[in-house]
CSV table of C-alpha atoms in Angstrom, one decimal:
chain,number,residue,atom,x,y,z
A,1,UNK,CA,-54.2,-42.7,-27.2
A,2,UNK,CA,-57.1,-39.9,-28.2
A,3,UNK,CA,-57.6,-41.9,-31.0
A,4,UNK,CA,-58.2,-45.3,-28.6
A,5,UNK,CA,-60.7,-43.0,-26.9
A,6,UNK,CA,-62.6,-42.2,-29.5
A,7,UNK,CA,-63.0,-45.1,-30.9
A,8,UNK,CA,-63.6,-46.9,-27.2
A,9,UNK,CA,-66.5,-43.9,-27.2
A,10,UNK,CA,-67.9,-44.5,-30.6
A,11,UNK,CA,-68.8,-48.2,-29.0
A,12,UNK,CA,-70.9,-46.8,-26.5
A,13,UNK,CA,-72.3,-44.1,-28.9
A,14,UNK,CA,-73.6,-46.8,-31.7
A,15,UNK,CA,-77.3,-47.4,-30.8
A,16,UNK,CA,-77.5,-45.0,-28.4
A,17,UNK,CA,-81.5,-44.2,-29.6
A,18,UNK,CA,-82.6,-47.8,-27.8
A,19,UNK,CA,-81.4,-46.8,-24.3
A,20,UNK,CA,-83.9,-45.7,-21.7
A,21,UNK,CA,-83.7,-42.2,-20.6
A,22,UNK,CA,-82.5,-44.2,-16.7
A,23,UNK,CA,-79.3,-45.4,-18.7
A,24,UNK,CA,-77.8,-42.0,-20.3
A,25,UNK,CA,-76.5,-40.5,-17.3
A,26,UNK,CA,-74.3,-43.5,-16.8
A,27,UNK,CA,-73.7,-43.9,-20.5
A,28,UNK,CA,-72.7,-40.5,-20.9
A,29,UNK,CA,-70.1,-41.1,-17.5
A,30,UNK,CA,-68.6,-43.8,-19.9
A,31,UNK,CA,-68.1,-41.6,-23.1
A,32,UNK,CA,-66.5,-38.8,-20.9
A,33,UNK,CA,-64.5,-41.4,-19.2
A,34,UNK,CA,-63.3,-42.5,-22.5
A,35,UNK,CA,-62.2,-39.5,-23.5
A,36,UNK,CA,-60.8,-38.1,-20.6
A,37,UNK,CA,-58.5,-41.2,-19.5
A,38,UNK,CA,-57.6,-42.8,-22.6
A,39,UNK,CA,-56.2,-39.0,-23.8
A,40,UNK,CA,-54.2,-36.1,-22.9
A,41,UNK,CA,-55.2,-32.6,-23.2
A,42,UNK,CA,-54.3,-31.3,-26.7
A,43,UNK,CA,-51.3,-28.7,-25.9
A,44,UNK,CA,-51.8,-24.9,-25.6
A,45,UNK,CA,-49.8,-23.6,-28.4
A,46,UNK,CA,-50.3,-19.5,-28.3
A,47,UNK,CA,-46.6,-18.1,-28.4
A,48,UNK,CA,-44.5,-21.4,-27.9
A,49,UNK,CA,-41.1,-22.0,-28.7
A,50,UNK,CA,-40.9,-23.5,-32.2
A,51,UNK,CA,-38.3,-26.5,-32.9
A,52,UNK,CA,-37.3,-24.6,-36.2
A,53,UNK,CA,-37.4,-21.3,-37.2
A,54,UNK,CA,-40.3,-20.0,-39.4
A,55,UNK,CA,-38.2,-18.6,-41.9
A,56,UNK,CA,-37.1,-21.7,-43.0
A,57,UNK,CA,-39.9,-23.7,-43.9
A,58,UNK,CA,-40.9,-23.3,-47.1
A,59,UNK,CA,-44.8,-22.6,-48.9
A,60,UNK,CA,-46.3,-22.8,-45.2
A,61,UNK,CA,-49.5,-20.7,-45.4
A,62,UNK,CA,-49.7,-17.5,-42.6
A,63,UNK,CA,-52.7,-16.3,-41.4
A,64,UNK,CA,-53.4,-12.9,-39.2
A,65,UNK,CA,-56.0,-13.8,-36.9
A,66,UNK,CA,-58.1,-10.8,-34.5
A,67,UNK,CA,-59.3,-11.8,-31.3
A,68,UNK,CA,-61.9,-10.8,-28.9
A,69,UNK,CA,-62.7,-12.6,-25.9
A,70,UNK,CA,-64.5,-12.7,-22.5
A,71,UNK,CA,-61.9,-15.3,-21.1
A,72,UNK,CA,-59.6,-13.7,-18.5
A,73,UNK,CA,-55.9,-13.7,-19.5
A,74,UNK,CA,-53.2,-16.2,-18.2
A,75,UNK,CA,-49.8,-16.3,-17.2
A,76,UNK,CA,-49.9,-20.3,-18.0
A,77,UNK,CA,-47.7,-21.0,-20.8
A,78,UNK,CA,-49.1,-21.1,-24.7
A,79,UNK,CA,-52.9,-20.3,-23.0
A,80,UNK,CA,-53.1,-16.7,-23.6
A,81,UNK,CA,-56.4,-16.3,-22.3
A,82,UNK,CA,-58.0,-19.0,-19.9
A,83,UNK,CA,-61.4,-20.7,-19.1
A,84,UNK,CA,-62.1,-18.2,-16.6
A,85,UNK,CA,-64.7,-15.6,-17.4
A,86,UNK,CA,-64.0,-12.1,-17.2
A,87,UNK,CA,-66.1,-9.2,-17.0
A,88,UNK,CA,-64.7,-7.1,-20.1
A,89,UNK,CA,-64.8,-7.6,-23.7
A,90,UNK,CA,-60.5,-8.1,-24.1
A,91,UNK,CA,-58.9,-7.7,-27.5
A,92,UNK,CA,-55.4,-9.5,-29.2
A,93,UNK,CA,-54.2,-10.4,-32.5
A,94,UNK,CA,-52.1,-13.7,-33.6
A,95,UNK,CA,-50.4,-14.9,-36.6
A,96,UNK,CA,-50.7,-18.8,-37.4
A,97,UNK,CA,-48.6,-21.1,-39.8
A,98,UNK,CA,-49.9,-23.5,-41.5
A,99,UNK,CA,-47.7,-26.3,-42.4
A,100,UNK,CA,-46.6,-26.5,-46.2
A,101,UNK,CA,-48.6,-30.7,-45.6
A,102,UNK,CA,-51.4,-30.1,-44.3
A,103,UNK,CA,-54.5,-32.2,-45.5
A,104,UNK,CA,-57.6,-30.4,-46.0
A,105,UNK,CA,-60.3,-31.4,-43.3
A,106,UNK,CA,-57.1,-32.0,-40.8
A,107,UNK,CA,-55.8,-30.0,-37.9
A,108,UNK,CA,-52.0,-31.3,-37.5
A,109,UNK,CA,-51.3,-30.4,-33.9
A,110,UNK,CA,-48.0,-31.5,-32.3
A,111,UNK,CA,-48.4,-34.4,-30.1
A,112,UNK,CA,-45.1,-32.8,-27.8
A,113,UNK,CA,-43.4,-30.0,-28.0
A,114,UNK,CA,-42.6,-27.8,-29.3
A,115,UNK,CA,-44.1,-27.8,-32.6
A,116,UNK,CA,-42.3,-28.3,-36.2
A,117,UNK,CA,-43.9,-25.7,-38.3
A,118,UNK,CA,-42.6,-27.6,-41.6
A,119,UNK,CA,-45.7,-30.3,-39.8
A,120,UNK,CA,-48.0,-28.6,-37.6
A,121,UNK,CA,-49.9,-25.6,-37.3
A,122,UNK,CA,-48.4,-22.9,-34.7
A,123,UNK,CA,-49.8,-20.0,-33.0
A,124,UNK,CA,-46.8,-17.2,-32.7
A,125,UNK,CA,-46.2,-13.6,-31.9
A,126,UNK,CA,-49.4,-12.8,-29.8
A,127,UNK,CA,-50.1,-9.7,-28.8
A,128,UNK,CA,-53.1,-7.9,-26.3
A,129,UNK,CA,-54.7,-4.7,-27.1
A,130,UNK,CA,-55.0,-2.4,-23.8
A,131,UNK,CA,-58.0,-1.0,-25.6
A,132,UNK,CA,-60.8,-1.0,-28.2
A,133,UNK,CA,-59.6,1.6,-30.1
A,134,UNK,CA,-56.0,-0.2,-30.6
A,135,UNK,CA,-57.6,-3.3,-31.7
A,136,UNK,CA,-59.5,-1.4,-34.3
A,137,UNK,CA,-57.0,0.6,-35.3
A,138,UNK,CA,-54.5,-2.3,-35.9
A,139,UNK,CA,-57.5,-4.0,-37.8
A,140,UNK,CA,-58.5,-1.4,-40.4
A,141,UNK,CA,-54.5,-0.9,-41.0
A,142,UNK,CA,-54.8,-4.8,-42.0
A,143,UNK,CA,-58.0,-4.2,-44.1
A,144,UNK,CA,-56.0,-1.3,-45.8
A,145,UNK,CA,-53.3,-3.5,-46.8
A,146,UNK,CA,-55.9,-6.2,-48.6
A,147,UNK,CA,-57.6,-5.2,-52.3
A,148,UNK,CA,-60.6,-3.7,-51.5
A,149,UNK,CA,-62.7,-6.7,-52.9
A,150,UNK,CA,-60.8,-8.8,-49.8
A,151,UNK,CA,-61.5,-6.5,-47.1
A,152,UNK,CA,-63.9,-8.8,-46.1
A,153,UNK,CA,-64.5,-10.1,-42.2
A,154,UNK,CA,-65.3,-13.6,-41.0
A,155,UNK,CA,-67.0,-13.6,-37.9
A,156,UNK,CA,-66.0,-16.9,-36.0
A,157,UNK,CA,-67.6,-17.9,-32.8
A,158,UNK,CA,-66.7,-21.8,-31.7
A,159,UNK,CA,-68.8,-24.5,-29.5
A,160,UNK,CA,-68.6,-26.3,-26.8
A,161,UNK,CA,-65.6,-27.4,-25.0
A,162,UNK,CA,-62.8,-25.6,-26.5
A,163,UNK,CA,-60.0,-23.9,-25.5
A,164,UNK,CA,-58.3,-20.4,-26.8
A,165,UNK,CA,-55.8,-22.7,-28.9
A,166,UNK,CA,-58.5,-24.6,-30.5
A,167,UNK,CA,-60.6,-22.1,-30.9
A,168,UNK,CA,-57.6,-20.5,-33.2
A,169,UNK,CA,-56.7,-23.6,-34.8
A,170,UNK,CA,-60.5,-24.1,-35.9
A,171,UNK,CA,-60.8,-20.9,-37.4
A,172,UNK,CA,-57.6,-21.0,-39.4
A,173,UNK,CA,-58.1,-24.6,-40.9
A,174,UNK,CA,-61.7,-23.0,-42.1
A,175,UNK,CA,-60.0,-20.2,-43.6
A,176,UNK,CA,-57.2,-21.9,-44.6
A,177,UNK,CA,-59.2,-25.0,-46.4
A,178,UNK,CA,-62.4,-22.5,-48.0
A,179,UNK,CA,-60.0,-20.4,-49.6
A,180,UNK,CA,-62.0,-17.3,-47.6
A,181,UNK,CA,-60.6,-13.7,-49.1
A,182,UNK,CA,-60.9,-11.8,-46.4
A,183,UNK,CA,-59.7,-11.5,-42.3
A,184,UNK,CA,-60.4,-13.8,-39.7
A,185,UNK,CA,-61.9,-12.6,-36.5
A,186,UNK,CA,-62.5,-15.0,-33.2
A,187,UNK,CA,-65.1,-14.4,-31.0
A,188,UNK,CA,-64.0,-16.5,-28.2
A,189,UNK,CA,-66.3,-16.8,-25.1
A,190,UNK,CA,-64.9,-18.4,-22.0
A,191,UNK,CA,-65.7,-21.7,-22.8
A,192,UNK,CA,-63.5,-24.1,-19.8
A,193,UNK,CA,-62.4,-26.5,-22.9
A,194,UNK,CA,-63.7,-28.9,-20.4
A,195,UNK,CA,-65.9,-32.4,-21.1
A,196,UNK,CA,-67.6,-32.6,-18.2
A,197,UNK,CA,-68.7,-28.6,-17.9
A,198,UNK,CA,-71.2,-28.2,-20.4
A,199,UNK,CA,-73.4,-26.3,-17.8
A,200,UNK,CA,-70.8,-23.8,-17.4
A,201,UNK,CA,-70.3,-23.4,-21.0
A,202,UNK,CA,-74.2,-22.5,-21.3
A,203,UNK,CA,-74.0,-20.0,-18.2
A,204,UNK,CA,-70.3,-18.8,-20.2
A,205,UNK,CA,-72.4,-18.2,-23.6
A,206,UNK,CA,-75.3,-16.6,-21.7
A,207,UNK,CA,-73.4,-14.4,-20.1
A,208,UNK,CA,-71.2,-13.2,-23.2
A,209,UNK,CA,-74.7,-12.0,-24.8
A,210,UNK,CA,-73.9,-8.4,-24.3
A,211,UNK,CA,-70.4,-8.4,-25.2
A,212,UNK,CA,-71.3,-10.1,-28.6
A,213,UNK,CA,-73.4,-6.9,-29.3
A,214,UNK,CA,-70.8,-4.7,-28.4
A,215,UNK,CA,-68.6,-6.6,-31.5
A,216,UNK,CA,-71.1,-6.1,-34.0
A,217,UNK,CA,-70.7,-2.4,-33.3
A,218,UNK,CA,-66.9,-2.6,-32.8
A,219,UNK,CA,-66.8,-4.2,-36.2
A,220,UNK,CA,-68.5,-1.6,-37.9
A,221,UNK,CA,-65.6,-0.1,-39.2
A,222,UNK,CA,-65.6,2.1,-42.9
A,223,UNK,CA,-63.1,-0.1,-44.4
A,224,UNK,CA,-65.0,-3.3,-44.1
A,225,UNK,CA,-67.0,-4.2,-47.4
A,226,UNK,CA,-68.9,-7.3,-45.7
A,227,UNK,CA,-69.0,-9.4,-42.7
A,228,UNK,CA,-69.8,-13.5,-42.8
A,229,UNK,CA,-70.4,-15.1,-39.3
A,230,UNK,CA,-69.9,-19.1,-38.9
A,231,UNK,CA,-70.7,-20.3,-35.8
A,232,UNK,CA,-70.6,-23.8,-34.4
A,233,UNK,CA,-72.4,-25.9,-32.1
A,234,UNK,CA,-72.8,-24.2,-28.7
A,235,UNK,CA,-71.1,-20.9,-30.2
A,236,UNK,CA,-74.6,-20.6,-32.3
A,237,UNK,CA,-76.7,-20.4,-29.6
A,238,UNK,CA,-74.9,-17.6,-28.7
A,239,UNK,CA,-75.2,-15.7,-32.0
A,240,UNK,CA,-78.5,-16.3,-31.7
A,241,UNK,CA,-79.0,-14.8,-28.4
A,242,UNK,CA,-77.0,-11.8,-29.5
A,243,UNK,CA,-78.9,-11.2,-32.9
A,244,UNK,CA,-82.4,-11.2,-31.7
A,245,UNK,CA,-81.1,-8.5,-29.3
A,246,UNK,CA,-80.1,-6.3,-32.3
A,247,UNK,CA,-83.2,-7.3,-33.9
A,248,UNK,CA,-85.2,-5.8,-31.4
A,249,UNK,CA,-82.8,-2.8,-30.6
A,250,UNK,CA,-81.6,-1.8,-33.8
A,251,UNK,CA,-83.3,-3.5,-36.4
A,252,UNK,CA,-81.6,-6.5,-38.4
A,253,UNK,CA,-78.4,-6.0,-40.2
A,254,UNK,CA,-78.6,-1.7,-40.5
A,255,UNK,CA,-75.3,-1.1,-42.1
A,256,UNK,CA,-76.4,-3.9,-45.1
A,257,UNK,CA,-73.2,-5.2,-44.9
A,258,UNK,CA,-74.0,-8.9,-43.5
A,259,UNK,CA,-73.5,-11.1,-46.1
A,260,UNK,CA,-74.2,-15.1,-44.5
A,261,UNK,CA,-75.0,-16.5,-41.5
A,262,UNK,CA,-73.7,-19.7,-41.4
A,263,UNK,CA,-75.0,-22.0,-38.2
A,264,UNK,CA,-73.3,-25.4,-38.2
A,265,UNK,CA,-74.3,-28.1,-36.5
A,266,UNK,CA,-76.1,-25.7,-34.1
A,267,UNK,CA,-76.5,-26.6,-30.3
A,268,UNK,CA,-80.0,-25.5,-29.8
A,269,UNK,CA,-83.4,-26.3,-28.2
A,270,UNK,CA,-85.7,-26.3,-31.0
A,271,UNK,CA,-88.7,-24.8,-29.2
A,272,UNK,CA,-86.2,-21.7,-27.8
A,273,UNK,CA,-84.8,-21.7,-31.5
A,274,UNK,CA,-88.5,-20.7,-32.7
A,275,UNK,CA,-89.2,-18.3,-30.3
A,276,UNK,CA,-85.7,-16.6,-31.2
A,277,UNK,CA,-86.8,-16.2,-35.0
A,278,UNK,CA,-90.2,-14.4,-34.0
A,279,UNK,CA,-88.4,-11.7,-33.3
A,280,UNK,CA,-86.6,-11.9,-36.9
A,281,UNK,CA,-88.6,-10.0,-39.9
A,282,UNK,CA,-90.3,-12.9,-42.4
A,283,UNK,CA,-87.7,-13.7,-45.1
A,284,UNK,CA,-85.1,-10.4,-43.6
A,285,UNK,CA,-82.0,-13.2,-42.8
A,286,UNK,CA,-79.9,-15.0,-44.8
A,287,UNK,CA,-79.1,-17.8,-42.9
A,288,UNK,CA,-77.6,-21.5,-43.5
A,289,UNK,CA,-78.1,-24.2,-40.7
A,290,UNK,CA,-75.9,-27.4,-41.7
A,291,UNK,CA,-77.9,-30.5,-40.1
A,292,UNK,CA,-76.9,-33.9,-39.6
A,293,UNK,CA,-79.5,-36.9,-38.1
A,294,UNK,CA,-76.4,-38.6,-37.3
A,295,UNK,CA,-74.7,-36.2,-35.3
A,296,UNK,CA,-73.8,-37.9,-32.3
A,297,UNK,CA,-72.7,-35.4,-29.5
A,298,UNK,CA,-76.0,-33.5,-30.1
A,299,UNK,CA,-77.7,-36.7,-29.7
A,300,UNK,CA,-76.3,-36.7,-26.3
A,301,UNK,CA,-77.2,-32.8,-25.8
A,302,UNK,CA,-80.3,-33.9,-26.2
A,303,UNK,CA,-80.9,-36.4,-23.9
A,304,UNK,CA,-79.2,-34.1,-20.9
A,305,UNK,CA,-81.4,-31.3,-22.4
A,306,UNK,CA,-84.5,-33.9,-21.0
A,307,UNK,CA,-85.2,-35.3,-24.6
A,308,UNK,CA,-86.2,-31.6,-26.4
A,309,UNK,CA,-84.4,-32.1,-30.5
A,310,UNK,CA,-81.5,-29.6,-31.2
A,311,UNK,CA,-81.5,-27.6,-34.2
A,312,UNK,CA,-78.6,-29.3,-35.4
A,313,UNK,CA,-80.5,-32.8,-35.7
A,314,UNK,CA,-83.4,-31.6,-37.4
A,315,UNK,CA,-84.7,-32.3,-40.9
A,316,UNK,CA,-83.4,-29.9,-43.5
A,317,UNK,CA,-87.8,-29.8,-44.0
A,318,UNK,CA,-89.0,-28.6,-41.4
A,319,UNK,CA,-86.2,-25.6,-41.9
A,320,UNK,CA,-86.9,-24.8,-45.2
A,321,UNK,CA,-90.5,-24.9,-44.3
A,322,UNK,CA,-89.4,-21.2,-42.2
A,323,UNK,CA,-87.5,-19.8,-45.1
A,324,UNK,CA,-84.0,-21.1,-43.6
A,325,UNK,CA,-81.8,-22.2,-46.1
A,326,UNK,CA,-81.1,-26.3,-44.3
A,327,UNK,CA,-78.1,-28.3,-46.0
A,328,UNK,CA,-78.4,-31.3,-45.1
A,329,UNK,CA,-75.1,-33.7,-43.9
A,330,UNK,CA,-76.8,-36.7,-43.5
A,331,UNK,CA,-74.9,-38.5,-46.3
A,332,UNK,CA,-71.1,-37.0,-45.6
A,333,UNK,CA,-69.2,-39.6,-43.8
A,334,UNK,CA,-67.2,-38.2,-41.4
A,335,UNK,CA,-65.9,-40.0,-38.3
A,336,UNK,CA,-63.3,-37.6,-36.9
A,337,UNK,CA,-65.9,-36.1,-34.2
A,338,UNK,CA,-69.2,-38.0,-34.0
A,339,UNK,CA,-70.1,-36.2,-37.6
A,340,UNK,CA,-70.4,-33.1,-35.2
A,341,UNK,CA,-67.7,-31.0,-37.0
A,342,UNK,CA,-68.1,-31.8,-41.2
A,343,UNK,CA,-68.1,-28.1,-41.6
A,344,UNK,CA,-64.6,-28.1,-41.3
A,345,UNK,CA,-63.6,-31.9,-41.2
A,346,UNK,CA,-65.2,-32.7,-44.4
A,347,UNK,CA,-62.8,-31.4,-47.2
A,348,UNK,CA,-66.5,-31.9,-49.9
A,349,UNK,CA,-68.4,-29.7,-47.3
A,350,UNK,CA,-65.5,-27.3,-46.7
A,351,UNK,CA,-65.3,-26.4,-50.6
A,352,UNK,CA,-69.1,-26.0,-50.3
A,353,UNK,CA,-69.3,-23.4,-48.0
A,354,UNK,CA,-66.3,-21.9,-49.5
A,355,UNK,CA,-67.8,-21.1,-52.6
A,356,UNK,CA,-70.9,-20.3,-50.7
A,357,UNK,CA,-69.0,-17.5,-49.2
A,358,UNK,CA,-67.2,-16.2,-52.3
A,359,UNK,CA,-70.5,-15.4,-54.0
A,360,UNK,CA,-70.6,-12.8,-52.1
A,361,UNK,CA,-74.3,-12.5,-51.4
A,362,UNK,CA,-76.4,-10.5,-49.8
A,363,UNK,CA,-77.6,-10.7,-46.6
A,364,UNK,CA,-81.0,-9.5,-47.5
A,365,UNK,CA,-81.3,-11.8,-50.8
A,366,UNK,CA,-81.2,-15.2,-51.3
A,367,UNK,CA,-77.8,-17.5,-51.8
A,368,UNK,CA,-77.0,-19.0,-54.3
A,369,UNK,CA,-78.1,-22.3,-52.7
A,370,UNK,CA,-81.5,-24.1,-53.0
A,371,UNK,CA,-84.0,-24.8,-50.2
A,372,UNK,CA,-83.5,-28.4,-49.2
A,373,UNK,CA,-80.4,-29.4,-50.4
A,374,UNK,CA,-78.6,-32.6,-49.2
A,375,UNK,CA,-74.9,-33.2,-49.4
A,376,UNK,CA,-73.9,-36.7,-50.4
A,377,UNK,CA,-71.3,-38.6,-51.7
A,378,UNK,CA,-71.6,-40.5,-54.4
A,379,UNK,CA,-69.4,-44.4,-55.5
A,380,UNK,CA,-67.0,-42.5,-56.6
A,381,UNK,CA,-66.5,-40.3,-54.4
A,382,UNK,CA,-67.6,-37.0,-55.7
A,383,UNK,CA,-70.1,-34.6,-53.6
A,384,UNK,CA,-73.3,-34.7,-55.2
A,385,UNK,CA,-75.9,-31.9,-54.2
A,386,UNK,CA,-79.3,-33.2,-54.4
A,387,UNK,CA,-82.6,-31.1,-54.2
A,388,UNK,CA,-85.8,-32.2,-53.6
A,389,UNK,CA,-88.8,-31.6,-55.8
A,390,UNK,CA,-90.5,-28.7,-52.8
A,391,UNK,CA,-93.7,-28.6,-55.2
């Protein structure tokens, strides 16, 4: 049935740019209807009972996942941590399988449970940290147990509309599908997981600012070698917010450590976005917004945001024109959520990014990409990187 709504949504979101801006509030009623009625809520999966025992599924991939979050906890079963927002930066860790079938671009979720882990991902043993110092402590004893070239940390903060399960599941099919040699870490602001609460997920991500700070610093542990940060959608206004904070407090990046900044698909008024990078010294970031003119959920973003372009729509152009490395998705087909997700849905942009990542560059030089590239796929079905002539 989610698929029926998605695709009963996709009818209504074809041609969207020819309605008058009288029609989109009732246009935008239908899409959410769509989805809401024609689909049941993806199940919470944080600590359920499996139908088979873990130990008996063979070449399933296991992930250790850190957690911090501004969502309150909950007693509901497999939520962990709800919508609700709390006050204090709370800490947990999770292990995730990842089933020995999985499909890169794919996120196979049980449709009831419990869940087979020989077919979908699961979330299991889950555990909270009373404190800061716990969490970090368990966290560099993880790093300790890695080769010092993968004591690396991946920053993930999600978007819009998206639970603690998803959130995990979103991060884990990234790390699990670029290969990334290092530890996962979710930032995971109280977004409700909610269609028709996109308000309170901007008033969630405004008032998770501070606490964003406060994991930089909690991060800055000795046996880190680097830190990445992907962020998605709503989650990179967020990012923003909380870098230009420490641009202005402590200057950016002091330990040298940041390695890429990668914004995808990012949820963000384009005028607010430019004032956010005054603040940011000329050529001192090494960031990579993925754009897409086809990305259909921030065309509708942008018509409740009274018409103003997000970030994420842009043309990889007017980026590079700011010495922002712009990628653009134009080209990648991907279906699976109005082409607002080919970070992680398209298995050509996943590998991308991947190998992005395992350069290891610096945050204060260049990556190993050019200015103005554009993803496409060619008759054969290859990913072709294209760049433009920028003389």
């Amino acid at each position: 049935m989610f698929e029926q709504g998605l695709r009963s949504a996709r009818l209504y979101l074809s041609g969207l740019e020819n309605l008058s801006d009288l029609a989109w509030p009732a246009v935008l009623s239908v899409i959410f209807a769509s989805l809401l009625l024609s689909c049941s809520t993806p199940k919470n999966l944080v600590g359920v009972e499996l139908k088979a025992p873990l130990d008996v599924v063979r070449d399933a991939g296991q992930h250790r996942l850190f957690i911090a979050t501004t969502r309150v906890p909950s007693s509901v079963s497999g939520e962990f941590y709800s919508g609700e927002r709390s006050q204090a930066l709370n800490f947990a860790q999770v292990d995730i399988s990842v089933p020995p079938s999985h499909v890169p671009g794919e996120i196979e979720r049980p449709r009831q449970l419990p869940p087979d882990p020989q077919k979908h991902f699961t979330i299991n043993q889950p555990v909270s940290f009373n404190t800061e110092t716990q969490f970090q402590n368990e966290l560099t004893a993880h790093l300790k147990g890695l080769p010092r070239e993968n004591r690396n940390i991946l920053l993930f903060v999600h978007g819009y509309n998206t639970n603690l399960t998803s959130a995990i599941l979103q991060v884990t099919q990234f790390v699990e599908d670029t290969g990334y040699n290092g530890v996962p870490v979710l930032f995971s602001w109280a977004s409700s997981g909610q269609t028709l609460k996109y308000v309170y997920d901007i008033n969630s991500v405004l008032s998770a600012r501070d606490q964003l700070v406060k994991m930089f610093s909690t991060l800055q542990l000795a046996s880190v070698e680097s830190y990445d940060v992907v962020a998605h959608s709503m989650g990179t206004l967020l990012v923003m917010e909380a870098a230009r904070q420490i641009v202005i407090t402590t200057g950016i990046n002091p330990t040298g450590k940041v390695r890429n900044v990668v914004l995808a698909a990012p949820d963000i008024d384009r005028d607010l976005f430019l004032s956010q990078l005054r603040n940011f010294p000329e050529g001192g970031y090494n960031m990579i917004i993925l754009v897409s003119s086809d990305d259909k959920a921030l065309l509708a973003s942008r018509r409740v945001a009274g018409g103003v372009s997000r970030i994420g729509q842009l043309p990889a152009s007017e980026l590079d024109r700011r010495g922002i490395i712009a990628i653009d998705l134009s080209d990648v087909d991907d279906d699976s959520s109005y082409s607002h997700a080919k970070y992680k849905d398209s298995p050509e942009v996943v590998r991308l990014l991947g190998d992005a990542l395992k350069n290891g560059n610096s945050f204060n030089a260049r990556p190993k990409l050019t200015l103005g590239q554009t993803i496409g796929v060619g008759v054969d079905g290859a990913i072709n990187t294209l760049t433009p002539d920028l003389n």
